[in-house]
Amino acid sequence: MKRHPNFPFAPAKVPFFYGWISMIAGTIGVLFSIPGQTVGVSVFTDYLIESLQLSRDALSMAYLIGTVGSSLILTYAGKIYDKNGARFTAMIAASALAITLFLFSYSNPITTSLAKATGIGFSTVSFITLSILFFFLRFSGQGVLSLTSRNLIMKWFDQKRGLANSISSAFQSFGFAVSPLFIALLIGNFSWTEAYQILGMLTVLFLIFAFIFYRDNPEECGLVPDGKINNSLKKNKNTSLNKKQYTLAEARKTWVFWVFALSLSFNAFFITGFTFNVVSVFESCGYSEQKALAVFVPASIISIITALVGNIISDYVKLQKLLFVFLIGCLLSTLGVAILHYEIGYYVLILGNGIMGGLFSVLAAISWPRFFGRQHLGAISGLSMSLIVFSSAIAPLFFSRIFTLTQSYNLAGIIGTVAVLILLLFAIKAKNPQLQ
């Protein structure tokens, strides 16, 4: 497909390096993926349960089916991104996301009509309907739009990648932190169905925005990454324009890919399971709903600080060191859930969520171009994203079933702690293949 990188305007004619506009555009793209992220879905959970007459376990299962289904084709979506570029892929993803959000707003009448037409029970039809809608929501939002927008930023920078990602991550962290409050405000002032419609209309506006400002890479616009080479960074062995361009098949054969991908996937698994059931998690330990929701504010502050520091130093240190800190954050988070019935668990959980949330944005964006180059970035990051999405799919049901069986979430924290300790051992050999 011809990309027309100089329409409706030529990036090379902008009076400053267009990469900074790409950074802003990519950041906005990630923020517009929020309705497809767990943090966006979780606000609607109780409304969907009540309106569609489903149990929490049934809703979690529908979420699992839809999300696992989407994860199976994300690697293919990454290849489409490599072939057609960021603008086309983002526009298609935004279109699918907008349509899905509108369909969610009509999920009750759709289910009612299908139940009457088929003679099948309302709850059964609602389960099937939600499974399908979750598939498109997670694939378009959490999957393709998020992947495309993050990769957009990474392709425009090399030696300044950490700096660009630090600025982007700060706004992403703040946006994700306040988004539940924003969505809750929409629901409070209108209704949950109208809130979905408003989010859908906003996504349509983003589609137009992506058409105007998204460009896949600097080379097709007659530019180079970073705008110009910074000689003070040129000797930095951790960043270089002269990388071997790994294919997806070659990347899959490396130890570092699987250690980083599984670590990022664990973050998605645990934070999704926790967020999806956040009120129930805290109520099981005697905390109020207000106390439960309040955990996101201090965690987001820690996350922003961690992301800023992590991104800046990522240009100068090995990512393996940041991975160790990230996994320590994961360890604190799992321990926090395991001991949440003690007051100290509340603060350990906040610290852990903040650290792993901040460094997730660093590692998820910077690792793949640093280790494997930019040529096949879509396919490689697509496989990683598919693992992340798959992990997030099984988490709500995992947490829900543990609570159903034990009336507590402590066991989820204990199992998570063991998994993180194993990942810490594996991380010892997670070396950058470009430096070997």
CSV table of C-alpha atoms in Angstrom, one decimal:
chain,number,residue,atom,x,y,z
A,1,MET,CA,0.0,0.0,0.0
A,2,LYS,CA,1.3,3.5,-0.9
A,3,ARG,CA,1.5,5.5,2.3
A,4,HIS,CA,1.6,9.1,1.0
A,5,PRO,CA,3.8,10.3,3.9
A,6,ASN,CA,3.8,13.9,2.7
A,7,PHE,CA,0.0,14.2,2.7
A,8,PRO,CA,-1.7,16.3,4.0
A,9,PHE,CA,1.6,18.0,4.8
A,10,ALA,CA,5.3,17.1,4.6
A,11,PRO,CA,7.0,16.4,7.9
A,12,ALA,CA,10.3,17.5,6.5
A,13,LYS,CA,8.9,21.0,6.2
A,14,VAL,CA,8.0,21.3,9.8
A,15,PRO,CA,10.4,23.8,11.4
A,16,PHE,CA,11.5,21.3,14.1
A,17,PHE,CA,12.1,17.6,14.2
A,18,TYR,CA,8.8,15.8,13.4
A,19,GLY,CA,9.6,13.0,15.8
A,20,TRP,CA,8.4,15.1,18.6
A,21,ILE,CA,5.0,15.5,16.9
A,22,SER,CA,5.0,11.7,16.4
A,23,MET,CA,5.7,11.3,20.2
A,24,ILE,CA,2.7,13.4,21.0
A,25,ALA,CA,0.5,11.6,18.4
A,26,GLY,CA,1.6,8.2,19.7
A,27,THR,CA,1.0,9.2,23.3
A,28,ILE,CA,-2.5,10.3,22.4
A,29,GLY,CA,-3.0,7.0,20.5
A,30,VAL,CA,-2.1,5.0,23.6
A,31,LEU,CA,-4.5,7.1,25.7
A,32,PHE,CA,-7.3,6.5,23.2
A,33,SER,CA,-6.8,2.7,23.6
A,34,ILE,CA,-7.9,3.0,27.3
A,35,PRO,CA,-11.5,1.8,26.6
A,36,GLY,CA,-10.0,-1.4,25.4
A,37,GLN,CA,-7.7,-1.7,28.3
A,38,THR,CA,-8.6,-3.4,31.6
A,39,VAL,CA,-8.6,-0.1,33.4
A,40,GLY,CA,-11.3,1.1,31.0
A,41,VAL,CA,-13.3,-2.1,31.1
A,42,SER,CA,-13.3,-2.4,34.9
A,43,VAL,CA,-15.4,0.7,35.4
A,44,PHE,CA,-18.2,-0.9,33.4
A,45,THR,CA,-18.0,-4.4,35.0
A,46,ASP,CA,-20.8,-4.1,37.5
A,47,TYR,CA,-23.1,-2.4,35.0
A,48,LEU,CA,-22.6,-5.2,32.5
A,49,ILE,CA,-23.2,-7.8,35.1
A,50,GLU,CA,-26.5,-6.2,36.1
A,51,SER,CA,-27.8,-5.3,32.7
A,52,LEU,CA,-26.9,-8.5,31.0
A,53,GLN,CA,-27.7,-10.8,33.9
A,54,LEU,CA,-24.4,-12.5,34.3
A,55,SER,CA,-22.4,-13.7,37.3
A,56,ARG,CA,-19.0,-12.3,37.9
A,57,ASP,CA,-17.4,-15.6,36.9
A,58,ALA,CA,-19.5,-15.6,33.7
A,59,LEU,CA,-18.4,-12.1,32.8
A,60,SER,CA,-14.8,-13.1,33.5
A,61,MET,CA,-15.1,-16.1,31.2
A,62,ALA,CA,-16.5,-14.0,28.4
A,63,TYR,CA,-13.6,-11.6,28.9
A,64,LEU,CA,-11.2,-14.5,28.8
A,65,ILE,CA,-12.7,-15.9,25.6
A,66,GLY,CA,-12.7,-12.6,23.8
A,67,THR,CA,-9.3,-11.6,24.9
A,68,VAL,CA,-7.6,-15.0,24.2
A,69,GLY,CA,-9.2,-14.9,20.8
A,70,SER,CA,-7.7,-11.5,20.1
A,71,SER,CA,-4.3,-12.5,21.3
A,72,LEU,CA,-4.1,-15.3,18.8
A,73,ILE,CA,-4.0,-12.9,15.8
A,74,LEU,CA,-2.0,-10.0,17.2
A,75,THR,CA,1.2,-11.3,15.7
A,76,TYR,CA,-0.4,-11.3,12.3
A,77,ALA,CA,-1.7,-7.7,13.0
A,78,GLY,CA,1.9,-6.8,13.8
A,79,LYS,CA,3.0,-8.0,10.3
A,80,ILE,CA,0.2,-5.9,8.7
A,81,TYR,CA,1.6,-2.9,10.6
A,82,ASP,CA,5.1,-3.7,9.3
A,83,LYS,CA,3.7,-3.8,5.7
A,84,ASN,CA,1.2,-0.9,5.8
A,85,GLY,CA,2.6,1.5,8.4
A,86,ALA,CA,1.3,3.3,11.4
A,87,ARG,CA,-1.3,5.6,9.8
A,88,PHE,CA,-3.3,2.9,8.1
A,89,THR,CA,-3.1,0.4,11.0
A,90,ALA,CA,-4.1,3.0,13.6
A,91,MET,CA,-7.0,4.2,11.5
A,92,ILE,CA,-8.4,0.7,11.0
A,93,ALA,CA,-7.9,-0.1,14.7
A,94,ALA,CA,-9.6,3.2,15.8
A,95,SER,CA,-12.5,2.5,13.4
A,96,ALA,CA,-13.0,-1.0,14.9
A,97,LEU,CA,-12.7,0.3,18.4
A,98,ALA,CA,-15.3,3.1,17.8
A,99,ILE,CA,-17.8,0.6,16.3
A,100,THR,CA,-17.3,-1.8,19.2
A,101,LEU,CA,-17.9,0.9,21.8
A,102,PHE,CA,-21.2,1.8,20.1
A,103,LEU,CA,-22.2,-1.8,20.1
A,104,PHE,CA,-21.4,-2.1,23.8
A,105,SER,CA,-23.8,0.7,24.5
A,106,TYR,CA,-26.6,-1.3,22.7
A,107,SER,CA,-25.5,-4.7,24.2
A,108,ASN,CA,-28.7,-5.1,26.2
A,109,PRO,CA,-31.2,-4.4,23.3
A,110,ILE,CA,-29.0,-6.5,21.0
A,111,THR,CA,-29.1,-9.4,23.4
A,112,THR,CA,-32.8,-9.0,24.0
A,113,SER,CA,-33.6,-9.1,20.3
A,114,LEU,CA,-31.3,-12.1,19.6
A,115,ALA,CA,-32.8,-14.0,22.6
A,116,LYS,CA,-36.3,-13.4,21.3
A,117,ALA,CA,-35.4,-14.3,17.7
A,118,THR,CA,-33.5,-17.5,18.6
A,119,GLY,CA,-35.5,-18.7,21.6
A,120,ILE,CA,-32.2,-19.1,23.6
A,121,GLY,CA,-32.0,-17.9,27.2
A,122,PHE,CA,-31.1,-14.2,27.7
A,123,SER,CA,-28.1,-15.0,29.9
A,124,THR,CA,-26.7,-17.4,27.3
A,125,VAL,CA,-27.1,-14.9,24.5
A,126,SER,CA,-25.6,-12.2,26.6
A,127,PHE,CA,-22.6,-14.4,27.3
A,128,ILE,CA,-22.0,-15.0,23.6
A,129,THR,CA,-22.6,-11.4,22.7
A,130,LEU,CA,-20.1,-10.1,25.3
A,131,SER,CA,-17.5,-12.7,24.3
A,132,ILE,CA,-17.6,-11.4,20.7
A,133,LEU,CA,-17.6,-7.7,21.8
A,134,PHE,CA,-14.7,-8.3,24.1
A,135,PHE,CA,-12.8,-9.9,21.2
A,136,PHE,CA,-13.1,-6.8,19.1
A,137,LEU,CA,-12.6,-4.4,22.0
A,138,ARG,CA,-9.4,-6.1,23.2
A,139,PHE,CA,-8.0,-6.7,19.7
A,140,SER,CA,-8.6,-3.1,18.5
A,141,GLY,CA,-7.9,-1.2,21.7
A,142,GLN,CA,-5.5,-3.0,24.0
A,143,GLY,CA,-3.9,-4.8,21.0
A,144,VAL,CA,-3.5,-3.0,17.7
A,145,LEU,CA,-4.0,0.6,18.6
A,146,SER,CA,-1.7,0.4,21.6
A,147,LEU,CA,1.0,-1.5,19.7
A,148,THR,CA,0.9,0.8,16.7
A,149,SER,CA,1.0,4.0,18.8
A,150,ARG,CA,4.0,2.8,20.9
A,151,ASN,CA,5.9,1.6,17.9
A,152,LEU,CA,5.3,4.9,16.2
A,153,ILE,CA,7.3,6.7,18.9
A,154,MET,CA,10.0,4.1,18.9
A,155,LYS,CA,10.6,4.3,15.1
A,156,TRP,CA,11.2,8.1,15.2
A,157,PHE,CA,14.0,7.9,17.8
A,158,ASP,CA,17.1,5.8,18.4
A,159,GLN,CA,19.7,7.5,20.7
A,160,LYS,CA,16.9,9.8,22.2
A,161,ARG,CA,14.4,6.9,22.5
A,162,GLY,CA,14.6,6.9,26.3
A,163,LEU,CA,14.0,10.7,26.5
A,164,ALA,CA,11.1,10.5,24.1
A,165,ASN,CA,9.5,7.6,25.9
A,166,SER,CA,10.0,9.2,29.3
A,167,ILE,CA,7.9,12.2,28.3
A,168,SER,CA,5.3,9.9,26.7
A,169,SER,CA,5.2,7.5,29.6
A,170,ALA,CA,4.6,10.3,32.1
A,171,PHE,CA,1.5,11.4,30.2
A,172,GLN,CA,0.4,7.8,29.7
A,173,SER,CA,0.7,7.0,33.4
A,174,PHE,CA,-1.3,10.1,34.4
A,175,GLY,CA,-3.9,9.3,31.7
A,176,PHE,CA,-4.3,5.7,32.8
A,177,ALA,CA,-4.5,6.8,36.4
A,178,VAL,CA,-7.3,9.4,36.0
A,179,SER,CA,-9.2,7.5,33.3
A,180,PRO,CA,-11.4,5.5,35.7
A,181,LEU,CA,-12.4,8.7,37.4
A,182,PHE,CA,-13.2,10.3,34.0
A,183,ILE,CA,-15.2,7.3,32.8
A,184,ALA,CA,-17.0,7.2,36.2
A,185,LEU,CA,-17.8,10.9,35.8
A,186,LEU,CA,-19.3,10.2,32.4
A,187,ILE,CA,-21.4,7.4,33.8
A,188,GLY,CA,-22.5,9.5,36.7
A,189,ASN,CA,-23.5,12.5,34.6
A,190,PHE,CA,-25.2,10.5,31.8
A,191,SER,CA,-25.4,6.6,32.0
A,192,TRP,CA,-23.1,3.7,31.3
A,193,THR,CA,-24.6,3.3,27.8
A,194,GLU,CA,-24.2,6.9,26.9
A,195,ALA,CA,-20.7,6.9,28.4
A,196,TYR,CA,-19.8,4.2,25.8
A,197,GLN,CA,-21.3,6.3,23.1
A,198,ILE,CA,-19.3,9.4,24.1
A,199,LEU,CA,-16.1,7.3,24.1
A,200,GLY,CA,-17.1,6.0,20.7
A,201,MET,CA,-17.5,9.5,19.3
A,202,LEU,CA,-14.2,10.6,20.8
A,203,THR,CA,-12.5,7.6,19.1
A,204,VAL,CA,-14.0,8.7,15.7
A,205,LEU,CA,-12.3,12.1,16.3
A,206,PHE,CA,-9.0,10.3,17.0
A,207,LEU,CA,-9.3,8.5,13.7
A,208,ILE,CA,-9.2,11.8,11.9
A,209,PHE,CA,-6.3,12.9,14.1
A,210,ALA,CA,-4.3,9.7,13.2
A,211,PHE,CA,-4.9,10.4,9.5
A,212,ILE,CA,-3.4,13.8,9.8
A,213,PHE,CA,-0.4,13.3,12.1
A,214,TYR,CA,0.6,9.6,12.0
A,215,ARG,CA,3.7,8.8,9.9
A,216,ASP,CA,5.4,5.4,10.0
A,217,ASN,CA,9.1,6.3,10.1
A,218,PRO,CA,11.4,9.2,9.5
A,219,GLU,CA,13.1,7.6,6.4
A,220,GLU,CA,10.0,7.6,4.3
A,221,CYS,CA,9.7,11.3,5.0
A,222,GLY,CA,13.3,12.1,4.0
A,223,LEU,CA,14.4,12.4,7.6
A,224,VAL,CA,16.5,10.3,10.1
A,225,PRO,CA,15.8,9.1,13.6
A,226,ASP,CA,16.4,11.7,16.3
A,227,GLY,CA,16.6,14.4,13.6
A,228,LYS,CA,20.4,14.3,13.8
A,229,ILE,CA,23.0,12.2,15.5
A,230,ASN,CA,24.1,13.4,18.9
A,231,ASN,CA,27.9,12.8,19.0
A,232,SER,CA,27.9,12.7,22.8
A,233,LEU,CA,25.7,9.6,22.6
A,234,LYS,CA,27.2,8.1,19.5
A,235,LYS,CA,29.7,6.1,21.6
A,236,ASN,CA,27.1,4.7,23.9
A,237,LYS,CA,27.2,1.0,23.4
A,238,ASN,CA,23.6,0.6,24.7
A,239,THR,CA,22.2,2.5,21.7
A,240,SER,CA,23.2,2.3,18.1
A,241,LEU,CA,21.7,2.9,14.7
A,242,ASN,CA,23.9,0.0,13.3
A,243,LYS,CA,21.9,-3.0,14.6
A,244,LYS,CA,21.3,-6.4,13.2
A,245,GLN,CA,17.7,-6.4,12.0
A,246,TYR,CA,16.3,-9.6,13.6
A,247,THR,CA,13.3,-11.3,12.0
A,248,LEU,CA,10.5,-12.6,14.1
A,249,ALA,CA,11.8,-16.2,13.7
A,250,GLU,CA,15.3,-15.1,14.9
A,251,ALA,CA,13.9,-13.1,17.8
A,252,ARG,CA,11.9,-16.1,19.0
A,253,LYS,CA,15.1,-18.2,19.3
A,254,THR,CA,16.7,-15.8,21.8
A,255,TRP,CA,16.5,-16.3,25.6
A,256,VAL,CA,16.1,-12.5,26.1
A,257,PHE,CA,12.9,-12.3,24.1
A,258,TRP,CA,11.1,-14.9,26.2
A,259,VAL,CA,12.4,-13.6,29.6
A,260,PHE,CA,11.3,-10.0,28.8
A,261,ALA,CA,8.1,-11.1,27.1
A,262,LEU,CA,7.1,-13.3,30.0
A,263,SER,CA,8.0,-10.7,32.5
A,264,LEU,CA,5.8,-8.1,30.8
A,265,SER,CA,3.1,-10.7,30.4
A,266,PHE,CA,3.2,-11.4,34.2
A,267,ASN,CA,2.7,-7.7,34.8
A,268,ALA,CA,-0.4,-7.7,32.5
A,269,PHE,CA,-1.7,-10.9,34.2
A,270,PHE,CA,-1.4,-9.7,37.7
A,271,ILE,CA,-2.4,-6.1,37.3
A,272,THR,CA,-5.4,-7.1,35.2
A,273,GLY,CA,-6.6,-9.7,37.7
A,274,PHE,CA,-6.2,-7.2,40.5
A,275,THR,CA,-7.8,-4.2,38.7
A,276,PHE,CA,-10.7,-6.3,37.3
A,277,ASN,CA,-11.6,-7.3,40.9
A,278,VAL,CA,-10.2,-4.4,42.8
A,279,VAL,CA,-13.2,-3.5,44.9
A,280,SER,CA,-13.8,-7.2,45.8
A,281,VAL,CA,-10.1,-7.7,46.6
A,282,PHE,CA,-10.2,-4.9,49.2
A,283,GLU,CA,-13.6,-5.7,50.5
A,284,SER,CA,-12.4,-9.3,51.2
A,285,CYS,CA,-9.8,-7.7,53.6
A,286,GLY,CA,-12.2,-5.3,55.2
A,287,TYR,CA,-11.5,-2.2,53.2
A,288,SER,CA,-14.1,0.2,51.7
A,289,GLU,CA,-14.7,0.8,48.0
A,290,GLN,CA,-13.2,4.3,48.5
A,291,LYS,CA,-10.1,2.8,50.0
A,292,ALA,CA,-9.8,0.4,47.1
A,293,LEU,CA,-10.1,3.1,44.4
A,294,ALA,CA,-7.8,5.4,46.3
A,295,VAL,CA,-4.9,3.0,45.7
A,296,PHE,CA,-4.5,4.1,42.1
A,297,VAL,CA,-3.6,7.7,42.9
A,298,PRO,CA,-0.4,7.2,44.9
A,299,ALA,CA,0.6,4.3,42.7
A,300,SER,CA,0.3,6.5,39.6
A,301,ILE,CA,2.5,9.1,41.2
A,302,ILE,CA,5.2,6.5,41.9
A,303,SER,CA,4.6,5.1,38.4
A,304,ILE,CA,5.2,8.5,36.8
A,305,ILE,CA,8.4,9.1,38.7
A,306,THR,CA,9.6,5.6,38.0
A,307,ALA,CA,8.8,5.9,34.3
A,308,LEU,CA,10.6,9.2,34.0
A,309,VAL,CA,13.8,8.0,35.7
A,310,GLY,CA,13.7,4.6,34.0
A,311,ASN,CA,13.3,6.0,30.5
A,312,ILE,CA,16.0,8.6,30.9
A,313,ILE,CA,18.6,6.1,32.3
A,314,SER,CA,17.6,3.5,29.7
A,315,ASP,CA,19.7,5.3,27.2
A,316,TYR,CA,22.8,4.6,29.3
A,317,VAL,CA,22.3,1.3,31.2
A,318,LYS,CA,21.5,-2.2,30.2
A,319,LEU,CA,17.8,-3.0,30.1
A,320,GLN,CA,18.6,-6.2,32.1
A,321,LYS,CA,19.2,-4.0,35.1
A,322,LEU,CA,15.8,-2.3,34.7
A,323,LEU,CA,14.2,-5.7,34.3
A,324,PHE,CA,15.5,-6.7,37.8
A,325,VAL,CA,14.0,-3.5,39.3
A,326,PHE,CA,10.8,-4.2,37.4
A,327,LEU,CA,10.5,-7.7,38.7
A,328,ILE,CA,11.2,-6.5,42.3
A,329,GLY,CA,8.2,-4.2,41.8
A,330,CYS,CA,6.2,-7.2,40.6
A,331,LEU,CA,7.3,-9.1,43.8
A,332,LEU,CA,6.2,-6.2,46.1
A,333,SER,CA,2.8,-6.1,44.3
A,334,THR,CA,2.2,-9.9,44.7
A,335,LEU,CA,3.3,-9.8,48.3
A,336,GLY,CA,1.0,-6.8,48.9
A,337,VAL,CA,-2.0,-8.8,47.8
A,338,ALA,CA,-0.9,-11.8,49.8
A,339,ILE,CA,-0.7,-9.8,53.0
A,340,LEU,CA,-3.4,-7.2,52.3
A,341,HIS,CA,-5.3,-8.2,55.4
A,342,TYR,CA,-2.4,-6.5,57.3
A,343,GLU,CA,-2.2,-2.7,57.0
A,344,ILE,CA,1.4,-2.8,55.7
A,345,GLY,CA,0.2,-4.9,52.7
A,346,TYR,CA,-1.7,-1.9,51.5
A,347,TYR,CA,1.4,0.3,51.2
A,348,VAL,CA,3.6,-2.6,49.8
A,349,LEU,CA,0.9,-3.1,47.1
A,350,ILE,CA,1.0,0.7,46.2
A,351,LEU,CA,4.8,0.7,46.0
A,352,GLY,CA,4.9,-2.5,43.9
A,353,ASN,CA,2.1,-1.4,41.5
A,354,GLY,CA,3.9,2.0,41.0
A,355,ILE,CA,7.3,0.5,40.2
A,356,MET,CA,6.1,-2.2,37.9
A,357,GLY,CA,3.6,0.1,36.2
A,358,GLY,CA,6.2,2.7,35.5
A,359,LEU,CA,8.9,0.4,34.2
A,360,PHE,CA,6.4,-1.6,32.2
A,361,SER,CA,6.0,1.4,29.9
A,362,VAL,CA,9.8,1.5,29.6
A,363,LEU,CA,10.5,-2.1,28.9
A,364,ALA,CA,7.4,-2.7,26.6
A,365,ALA,CA,8.4,0.1,24.3
A,366,ILE,CA,12.2,0.2,24.3
A,367,SER,CA,13.3,-3.5,24.6
A,368,TRP,CA,12.3,-4.7,21.1
A,369,PRO,CA,13.9,-2.0,19.0
A,370,ARG,CA,17.0,-2.0,21.3
A,371,PHE,CA,17.4,-5.8,21.1
A,372,PHE,CA,16.2,-6.6,17.6
A,373,GLY,CA,16.1,-3.4,15.4
A,374,ARG,CA,13.2,-1.6,13.8
A,375,GLN,CA,12.7,-3.4,10.5
A,376,HIS,CA,10.5,-6.2,11.9
A,377,LEU,CA,9.3,-4.3,15.0
A,378,GLY,CA,5.6,-4.8,14.3
A,379,ALA,CA,5.9,-8.6,14.1
A,380,ILE,CA,8.2,-8.9,17.1
A,381,SER,CA,6.2,-6.5,19.3
A,382,GLY,CA,3.0,-8.1,18.0
A,383,LEU,CA,4.1,-11.5,19.4
A,384,SER,CA,5.0,-9.9,22.7
A,385,MET,CA,1.6,-8.1,22.7
A,386,SER,CA,-0.2,-11.3,22.0
A,387,LEU,CA,1.4,-12.9,25.1
A,388,ILE,CA,0.5,-9.8,27.1
A,389,VAL,CA,-3.1,-9.9,26.0
A,390,PHE,CA,-3.4,-13.6,26.5
A,391,SER,CA,-2.1,-13.3,30.0
A,392,SER,CA,-4.5,-10.4,30.8
A,393,ALA,CA,-7.3,-12.6,29.5
A,394,ILE,CA,-6.9,-15.5,31.9
A,395,ALA,CA,-6.3,-13.2,35.0
A,396,PRO,CA,-9.8,-12.1,35.9
A,397,LEU,CA,-11.1,-15.7,35.9
A,398,PHE,CA,-8.1,-16.9,37.8
A,399,PHE,CA,-8.7,-14.3,40.6
A,400,SER,CA,-12.4,-14.8,40.5
A,401,ARG,CA,-12.1,-18.6,40.9
A,402,ILE,CA,-9.6,-18.3,43.7
A,403,PHE,CA,-12.0,-16.0,45.6
A,404,THR,CA,-15.0,-18.3,44.9
A,405,LEU,CA,-13.1,-21.3,46.3
A,406,THR,CA,-11.3,-19.6,49.2
A,407,GLN,CA,-13.3,-16.4,49.9
A,408,SER,CA,-9.9,-14.6,49.8
A,409,TYR,CA,-7.4,-13.4,47.2
A,410,ASN,CA,-4.4,-14.2,49.3
A,411,LEU,CA,-3.6,-17.4,47.3
A,412,ALA,CA,-3.4,-15.3,44.1
A,413,GLY,CA,-0.7,-13.2,45.8
A,414,ILE,CA,1.2,-16.3,46.9
A,415,ILE,CA,1.2,-17.9,43.5
A,416,GLY,CA,2.2,-14.6,41.9
A,417,THR,CA,5.2,-14.3,44.3
A,418,VAL,CA,6.5,-17.8,43.3
A,419,ALA,CA,6.1,-16.9,39.6
A,420,VAL,CA,8.1,-13.7,40.0
A,421,LEU,CA,10.9,-15.4,41.9
A,422,ILE,CA,11.3,-17.9,39.0
A,423,LEU,CA,11.4,-15.0,36.5
A,424,LEU,CA,14.1,-13.3,38.6
A,425,LEU,CA,16.2,-16.4,38.2
A,426,PHE,CA,15.6,-16.5,34.5
A,427,ALA,CA,16.5,-12.8,34.1
A,428,ILE,CA,20.1,-13.5,35.1
A,429,LYS,CA,20.9,-14.7,31.6
A,430,ALA,CA,18.7,-12.1,29.7
A,431,LYS,CA,21.5,-10.4,27.8
A,432,ASN,CA,21.2,-8.0,24.8
A,433,PRO,CA,21.8,-10.1,21.7
A,434,GLN,CA,23.3,-7.0,19.9
A,435,LEU,CA,26.2,-6.9,22.4
A,436,GLN,CA,27.0,-10.6,22.2
